[in-house]
Amino acid sequence: MKSSAPLSGLRVVEFLGLGPSPFGCMLLADLGAEILTLRRPGSEIPALVRNRSTMEVDLKDPDSIRFVHNAIGSADVLVEGFRPGVMERLGLGPDDLAAVNNRLIYARMTGWGQTGPLAFTAGHDINYIALTGALHSATRAGSVPMPPANLLGDFGGGAMYLVTAILAAVFERDRTGTGSVLDIGILDGTNYLTSMLHEYRATGRWSDEPGTNRLDTGAPYYDVYPCADGKFVAVGALEDPFFDVLLEVLGLEPELALGRHDPQAWPALRDRIAAAVATRTRDEWADLAGHTDACLTPVLSLAEAPHHPHVAARGILVAEDGDAWTPRLPIGYSDAAKPVDDILRLWGKGTAGP
């Protein structure tokens, strides 16, 4: 039976930042970790700080620094997202805190990483994924690269890499008895996500010319098409049996499957698929293809997604007030965030009050 809080008992001190760090700590909290979230006095609370309580701490105040040292003495993990050197100047660097807690896993979440020529410069998701080749791969022929919001760098290459590294370090500490320092860069994590593309390129199965590959809208059977109502469907019929079903659903002749893997045939095949899709609305195609292996699905907005029958059946989105929805984890979810004073009492550190 799955635990609703598989990380119960894991203690994390989070220095609140933006983007990947809050998302990573949200994931840890949703899985049951106890998180003490520290933020600057008067600062606004950004997105992704659900399911945990925050407290203001002035890191320029000696008493506050002593409080932080004291709390970290009982923690398993520290997560910070400042530029390299900031924590050291505050007296909260890895060497400083190793003397306080040698079992501490010190996770440093940045865009560029702690070293390298760009380590001290500013950047955002779009900049990090640009240097990895990942942004270039999201390009249609004759068009410009299209950033996938900040999902790829901040959350895929950043937060997920952060959580994976933390959990691996916890496992390692259980064997060695000592903590570690983790240098987590969005650049590094995103680069790792391109592993398959690098392998394909090395074996001649991926071209750097945009929109010419099977998975970058080069192939007409892996693309998005407009429907009669101006909405869209996504087609992903890569394998031959699925493409055969797609042709049947679209009402196209089976002979179109012959030679479909030849890029020379792709423009004509694309025209035939586009013309067929344009004859019906998005939802009509969704009804026709929904229970087949055509690999044709409607492209839904964020507002529409929770109402799709399969999304609803999985229970991965929970309704909040009005049209607001909160994603849930299917591997266990804890929504019992403890108040700061309760966390400190459990950690044996008194309360946050004077």
PDB file of N, CA and C in Angstrom, residues 91-151:
ATOM      1  N   GLY A  91      28.179  33.683   6.071  1.00  0.00           N
ATOM      2  CA  GLY A  91      28.627  32.738   7.080  1.00  0.00           C
ATOM      3  C   GLY A  91      27.801  31.464   7.101  1.00  0.00           C
ATOM      4  N   LEU A  92      27.148  31.169   5.959  1.00  0.00           N
ATOM      5  CA  LEU A  92      26.275  30.006   5.850  1.00  0.00           C
ATOM      6  C   LEU A  92      26.710  29.072   4.724  1.00  0.00           C
ATOM      7  N   GLY A  93      27.976  29.149   4.351  1.00  0.00           N
ATOM      8  CA  GLY A  93      28.484  28.295   3.294  1.00  0.00           C
ATOM      9  C   GLY A  93      28.623  26.853   3.749  1.00  0.00           C
ATOM     10  N   PRO A  94      28.918  25.954   2.823  1.00  0.00           N
ATOM     11  CA  PRO A  94      29.041  24.531   3.180  1.00  0.00           C
ATOM     12  C   PRO A  94      30.058  24.258   4.271  1.00  0.00           C
ATOM     13  N   ASP A  95      31.204  24.915   4.217  1.00  0.00           N
ATOM     14  CA  ASP A  95      32.217  24.688   5.255  1.00  0.00           C
ATOM     15  C   ASP A  95      31.745  25.179   6.619  1.00  0.00           C
ATOM     16  N   ASP A  96      31.057  26.330   6.622  1.00  0.00           N
ATOM     17  CA  ASP A  96      30.540  26.865   7.884  1.00  0.00           C
ATOM     18  C   ASP A  96      29.550  25.896   8.525  1.00  0.00           C
ATOM     19  N   LEU A  97      28.672  25.338   7.704  1.00  0.00           N
ATOM     20  CA  LEU A  97      27.595  24.532   8.248  1.00  0.00           C
ATOM     21  C   LEU A  97      27.997  23.079   8.473  1.00  0.00           C
ATOM     22  N   ALA A  98      29.092  22.651   7.860  1.00  0.00           N
ATOM     23  CA  ALA A  98      29.584  21.297   8.131  1.00  0.00           C
ATOM     24  C   ALA A  98      29.986  21.166   9.596  1.00  0.00           C
ATOM     25  N   ALA A  99      30.456  22.284  10.166  1.00  0.00           N
ATOM     26  CA  ALA A  99      30.823  22.264  11.590  1.00  0.00           C
ATOM     27  C   ALA A  99      29.592  22.184  12.481  1.00  0.00           C
ATOM     28  N   VAL A 100      28.443  22.633  11.947  1.00  0.00           N
ATOM     29  CA  VAL A 100      27.189  22.593  12.698  1.00  0.00           C
ATOM     30  C   VAL A 100      26.511  21.232  12.560  1.00  0.00           C
ATOM     31  N   ASN A 101      26.586  20.666  11.348  1.00  0.00           N
ATOM     32  CA  ASN A 101      25.872  19.421  11.053  1.00  0.00           C
ATOM     33  C   ASN A 101      26.594  18.713   9.913  1.00  0.00           C
ATOM     34  N   ASN A 102      27.418  17.727  10.257  1.00  0.00           N
ATOM     35  CA  ASN A 102      28.201  17.065   9.209  1.00  0.00           C
ATOM     36  C   ASN A 102      27.388  16.042   8.416  1.00  0.00           C
ATOM     37  N   ARG A 103      26.114  15.865   8.765  1.00  0.00           N
ATOM     38  CA  ARG A 103      25.222  14.988   7.996  1.00  0.00           C
ATOM     39  C   ARG A 103      24.358  15.785   7.011  1.00  0.00           C
ATOM     40  N   LEU A 104      24.560  17.089   6.978  1.00  0.00           N
ATOM     41  CA  LEU A 104      23.714  17.952   6.152  1.00  0.00           C
ATOM     42  C   LEU A 104      23.992  17.745   4.666  1.00  0.00           C
ATOM     43  N   ILE A 105      22.923  17.626   3.899  1.00  0.00           N
ATOM     44  CA  ILE A 105      23.015  17.622   2.438  1.00  0.00           C
ATOM     45  C   ILE A 105      22.740  19.048   1.982  1.00  0.00           C
ATOM     46  N   TYR A 106      23.752  19.668   1.426  1.00  0.00           N
ATOM     47  CA  TYR A 106      23.725  21.096   1.083  1.00  0.00           C
ATOM     48  C   TYR A 106      23.498  21.209  -0.427  1.00  0.00           C
ATOM     49  N   ALA A 107      22.256  21.530  -0.826  1.00  0.00           N
ATOM     50  CA  ALA A 107      21.881  21.563  -2.237  1.00  0.00           C
ATOM     51  C   ALA A 107      21.882  22.996  -2.753  1.00  0.00           C
ATOM     52  N   ARG A 108      22.721  23.256  -3.742  1.00  0.00           N
ATOM     53  CA  ARG A 108      22.871  24.592  -4.325  1.00  0.00           C
ATOM     54  C   ARG A 108      22.239  24.591  -5.715  1.00  0.00           C
ATOM     55  N   MET A 109      21.141  25.329  -5.854  1.00  0.00           N
ATOM     56  CA  MET A 109      20.361  25.348  -7.096  1.00  0.00           C
ATOM     57  C   MET A 109      20.576  26.669  -7.824  1.00  0.00           C
ATOM     58  N   THR A 110      21.255  26.618  -8.955  1.00  0.00           N
ATOM     59  CA  THR A 110      21.473  27.819  -9.773  1.00  0.00           C
ATOM     60  C   THR A 110      21.202  27.496 -11.238  1.00  0.00           C
ATOM     61  N   GLY A 111      21.293  28.521 -12.070  1.00  0.00           N
ATOM     62  CA  GLY A 111      21.097  28.306 -13.501  1.00  0.00           C
ATOM     63  C   GLY A 111      22.322  27.753 -14.185  1.00  0.00           C
ATOM     64  N   TRP A 112      23.471  28.401 -13.934  1.00  0.00           N
ATOM     65  CA  TRP A 112      24.705  28.045 -14.628  1.00  0.00           C
ATOM     66  C   TRP A 112      25.559  27.051 -13.853  1.00  0.00           C
ATOM     67  N   GLY A 113      25.256  26.807 -12.581  1.00  0.00           N
ATOM     68  CA  GLY A 113      26.128  25.999 -11.749  1.00  0.00           C
ATOM     69  C   GLY A 113      27.086  26.882 -10.970  1.00  0.00           C
ATOM     70  N   GLN A 114      27.865  26.283 -10.076  1.00  0.00           N
ATOM     71  CA  GLN A 114      28.749  27.036  -9.189  1.00  0.00           C
ATOM     72  C   GLN A 114      30.060  27.448  -9.858  1.00  0.00           C
ATOM     73  N   THR A 115      30.405  26.824 -10.972  1.00  0.00           N
ATOM     74  CA  THR A 115      31.673  27.122 -11.636  1.00  0.00           C
ATOM     75  C   THR A 115      31.431  27.394 -13.118  1.00  0.00           C
ATOM     76  N   GLY A 116      32.475  27.886 -13.793  1.00  0.00           N
ATOM     77  CA  GLY A 116      32.374  28.186 -15.214  1.00  0.00           C
ATOM     78  C   GLY A 116      32.298  29.673 -15.464  1.00  0.00           C
ATOM     79  N   PRO A 117      32.576  30.099 -16.710  1.00  0.00           N
ATOM     80  CA  PRO A 117      32.662  31.527 -17.024  1.00  0.00           C
ATOM     81  C   PRO A 117      31.386  32.315 -16.788  1.00  0.00           C
ATOM     82  N   LEU A 118      30.226  31.665 -16.821  1.00  0.00           N
ATOM     83  CA  LEU A 118      28.956  32.376 -16.645  1.00  0.00           C
ATOM     84  C   LEU A 118      28.365  32.219 -15.246  1.00  0.00           C
ATOM     85  N   ALA A 119      29.079  31.566 -14.344  1.00  0.00           N
ATOM     86  CA  ALA A 119      28.516  31.213 -13.037  1.00  0.00           C
ATOM     87  C   ALA A 119      28.002  32.413 -12.252  1.00  0.00           C
ATOM     88  N   PHE A 120      28.598  33.570 -12.427  1.00  0.00           N
ATOM     89  CA  PHE A 120      28.223  34.740 -11.632  1.00  0.00           C
ATOM     90  C   PHE A 120      27.290  35.691 -12.385  1.00  0.00           C
ATOM     91  N   THR A 121      26.840  35.304 -13.575  1.00  0.00           N
ATOM     92  CA  THR A 121      25.981  36.182 -14.364  1.00  0.00           C
ATOM     93  C   THR A 121      24.517  35.782 -14.230  1.00  0.00           C
ATOM     94  N   ALA A 122      23.634  36.731 -14.563  1.00  0.00           N
ATOM     95  CA  ALA A 122      22.199  36.469 -14.493  1.00  0.00           C
ATOM     96  C   ALA A 122      21.750  35.626 -15.675  1.00  0.00           C
ATOM     97  N   GLY A 123      20.602  35.002 -15.527  1.00  0.00           N
ATOM     98  CA  GLY A 123      20.021  34.219 -16.612  1.00  0.00           C
ATOM     99  C   GLY A 123      18.654  33.725 -16.212  1.00  0.00           C
ATOM    100  N   HIS A 124      17.939  33.194 -17.199  1.00  0.00           N
ATOM    101  CA  HIS A 124      16.634  32.588 -16.955  1.00  0.00           C
ATOM    102  C   HIS A 124      16.525  31.334 -17.806  1.00  0.00           C
ATOM    103  N   ASP A 125      15.433  30.609 -17.586  1.00  0.00           N
ATOM    104  CA  ASP A 125      15.188  29.344 -18.275  1.00  0.00           C
ATOM    105  C   ASP A 125      15.590  29.407 -19.752  1.00  0.00           C
ATOM    106  N   ILE A 126      15.117  30.423 -20.459  1.00  0.00           N
ATOM    107  CA  ILE A 126      15.351  30.506 -21.897  1.00  0.00           C
ATOM    108  C   ILE A 126      16.841  30.574 -22.220  1.00  0.00           C
ATOM    109  N   ASN A 127      17.623  31.208 -21.355  1.00  0.00           N
ATOM    110  CA  ASN A 127      19.058  31.317 -21.582  1.00  0.00           C
ATOM    111  C   ASN A 127      19.769  29.987 -21.365  1.00  0.00           C
ATOM    112  N   TYR A 128      19.373  29.281 -20.309  1.00  0.00           N
ATOM    113  CA  TYR A 128      20.033  28.015 -19.986  1.00  0.00           C
ATOM    114  C   TYR A 128      19.749  26.963 -21.048  1.00  0.00           C
ATOM    115  N   ILE A 129      18.475  26.863 -21.478  1.00  0.00           N
ATOM    116  CA  ILE A 129      18.158  25.829 -22.458  1.00  0.00           C
ATOM    117  C   ILE A 129      18.725  26.184 -23.832  1.00  0.00           C
ATOM    118  N   ALA A 130      18.972  27.488 -24.059  1.00  0.00           N
ATOM    119  CA  ALA A 130      19.551  27.895 -25.343  1.00  0.00           C
ATOM    120  C   ALA A 130      20.956  27.316 -25.521  1.00  0.00           C
ATOM    121  N   LEU A 131      21.741  27.276 -24.444  1.00  0.00           N
ATOM    122  CA  LEU A 131      23.123  26.811 -24.557  1.00  0.00           C
ATOM    123  C   LEU A 131      23.241  25.297 -24.619  1.00  0.00           C
ATOM    124  N   THR A 132      22.163  24.578 -24.352  1.00  0.00           N
ATOM    125  CA  THR A 132      22.239  23.114 -24.348  1.00  0.00           C
ATOM    126  C   THR A 132      21.846  22.485 -25.683  1.00  0.00           C
ATOM    127  N   GLY A 133      21.287  23.280 -26.583  1.00  0.00           N
ATOM    128  CA  GLY A 133      20.750  22.721 -27.814  1.00  0.00           C
ATOM    129  C   GLY A 133      19.290  22.344 -27.699  1.00  0.00           C
ATOM    130  N   ALA A 134      18.755  22.341 -26.478  1.00  0.00           N
ATOM    131  CA  ALA A 134      17.360  21.943 -26.286  1.00  0.00           C
ATOM    132  C   ALA A 134      16.398  22.937 -26.925  1.00  0.00           C
ATOM    133  N   LEU A 135      16.680  24.225 -26.802  1.00  0.00           N
ATOM    134  CA  LEU A 135      15.805  25.223 -27.403  1.00  0.00           C
ATOM    135  C   LEU A 135      15.848  25.123 -28.921  1.00  0.00           C
ATOM    136  N   HIS A 136      17.024  24.888 -29.467  1.00  0.00           N
ATOM    137  CA  HIS A 136      17.167  24.745 -30.921  1.00  0.00           C
ATOM    138  C   HIS A 136      16.328  23.586 -31.449  1.00  0.00           C
ATOM    139  N   SER A 137      16.192  22.539 -30.643  1.00  0.00           N
ATOM    140  CA  SER A 137      15.428  21.368 -31.101  1.00  0.00           C
ATOM    141  C   SER A 137      13.940  21.651 -31.168  1.00  0.00           C
ATOM    142  N   ALA A 138      13.475  22.734 -30.528  1.00  0.00           N
ATOM    143  CA  ALA A 138      12.061  23.096 -30.551  1.00  0.00           C
ATOM    144  C   ALA A 138      11.817  24.140 -31.634  1.00  0.00           C
ATOM    145  N   THR A 139      12.181  23.797 -32.863  1.00  0.00           N
ATOM    146  CA  THR A 139      12.103  24.742 -33.969  1.00  0.00           C
ATOM    147  C   THR A 139      11.439  24.090 -35.172  1.00  0.00           C
ATOM    148  N   ARG A 140      10.448  24.744 -35.725  1.00  0.00           N
ATOM    149  CA  ARG A 140       9.865  24.294 -36.982  1.00  0.00           C
ATOM    150  C   ARG A 140      10.720  24.783 -38.144  1.00  0.00           C
ATOM    151  N   ALA A 141      10.677  24.068 -39.234  1.00  0.00           N
ATOM    152  CA  ALA A 141      11.398  24.492 -40.437  1.00  0.00           C
ATOM    153  C   ALA A 141      10.937  25.885 -40.846  1.00  0.00           C
ATOM    154  N   GLY A 142      11.903  26.772 -41.054  1.00  0.00           N
ATOM    155  CA  GLY A 142      11.586  28.122 -41.496  1.00  0.00           C
ATOM    156  C   GLY A 142      11.064  29.029 -40.417  1.00  0.00           C
ATOM    157  N   SER A 143      11.103  28.598 -39.163  1.00  0.00           N
ATOM    158  CA  SER A 143      10.572  29.416 -38.069  1.00  0.00           C
ATOM    159  C   SER A 143      11.665  29.643 -37.029  1.00  0.00           C
ATOM    160  N   VAL A 144      11.270  30.199 -35.890  1.00  0.00           N
ATOM    161  CA  VAL A 144      12.220  30.477 -34.816  1.00  0.00           C
ATOM    162  C   VAL A 144      11.999  29.474 -33.693  1.00  0.00           C
ATOM    163  N   PRO A 145      13.002  29.229 -32.842  1.00  0.00           N
ATOM    164  CA  PRO A 145      12.807  28.330 -31.695  1.00  0.00           C
ATOM    165  C   PRO A 145      11.674  28.821 -30.802  1.00  0.00           C
ATOM    166  N   MET A 146      10.893  27.871 -30.285  1.00  0.00           N
ATOM    167  CA  MET A 146       9.732  28.207 -29.456  1.00  0.00           C
ATOM    168  C   MET A 146       9.944  27.716 -28.032  1.00  0.00           C
ATOM    169  N   PRO A 147      10.175  28.635 -27.086  1.00  0.00           N
ATOM    170  CA  PRO A 147      10.372  28.211 -25.687  1.00  0.00           C
ATOM    171  C   PRO A 147       9.105  27.562 -25.137  1.00  0.00           C
ATOM    172  N   PRO A 148       9.207  26.378 -24.526  1.00  0.00           N
ATOM    173  CA  PRO A 148       8.035  25.731 -23.924  1.00  0.00           C
ATOM    174  C   PRO A 148       7.737  26.283 -22.532  1.00  0.00           C
ATOM    175  N   ALA A 149       7.299  27.574 -22.485  1.00  0.00           N
ATOM    176  CA  ALA A 149       7.167  28.294 -21.214  1.00  0.00           C
ATOM    177  C   ALA A 149       8.497  28.138 -20.469  1.00  0.00           C
ATOM    178  N   ASN A 150       8.469  27.895 -19.162  1.00  0.00           N
ATOM    179  CA  ASN A 150       9.726  27.618 -18.458  1.00  0.00           C
ATOM    180  C   ASN A 150       9.695  26.205 -17.878  1.00  0.00           C
ATOM    181  N   LEU A 151       8.988  25.309 -18.577  1.00  0.00           N
ATOM    182  CA  LEU A 151       8.838  23.950 -18.097  1.00  0.00           C
ATOM    183  C   LEU A 151      10.104  23.128 -18.272  1.00  0.00           C
TER     184      LEU A 151
END
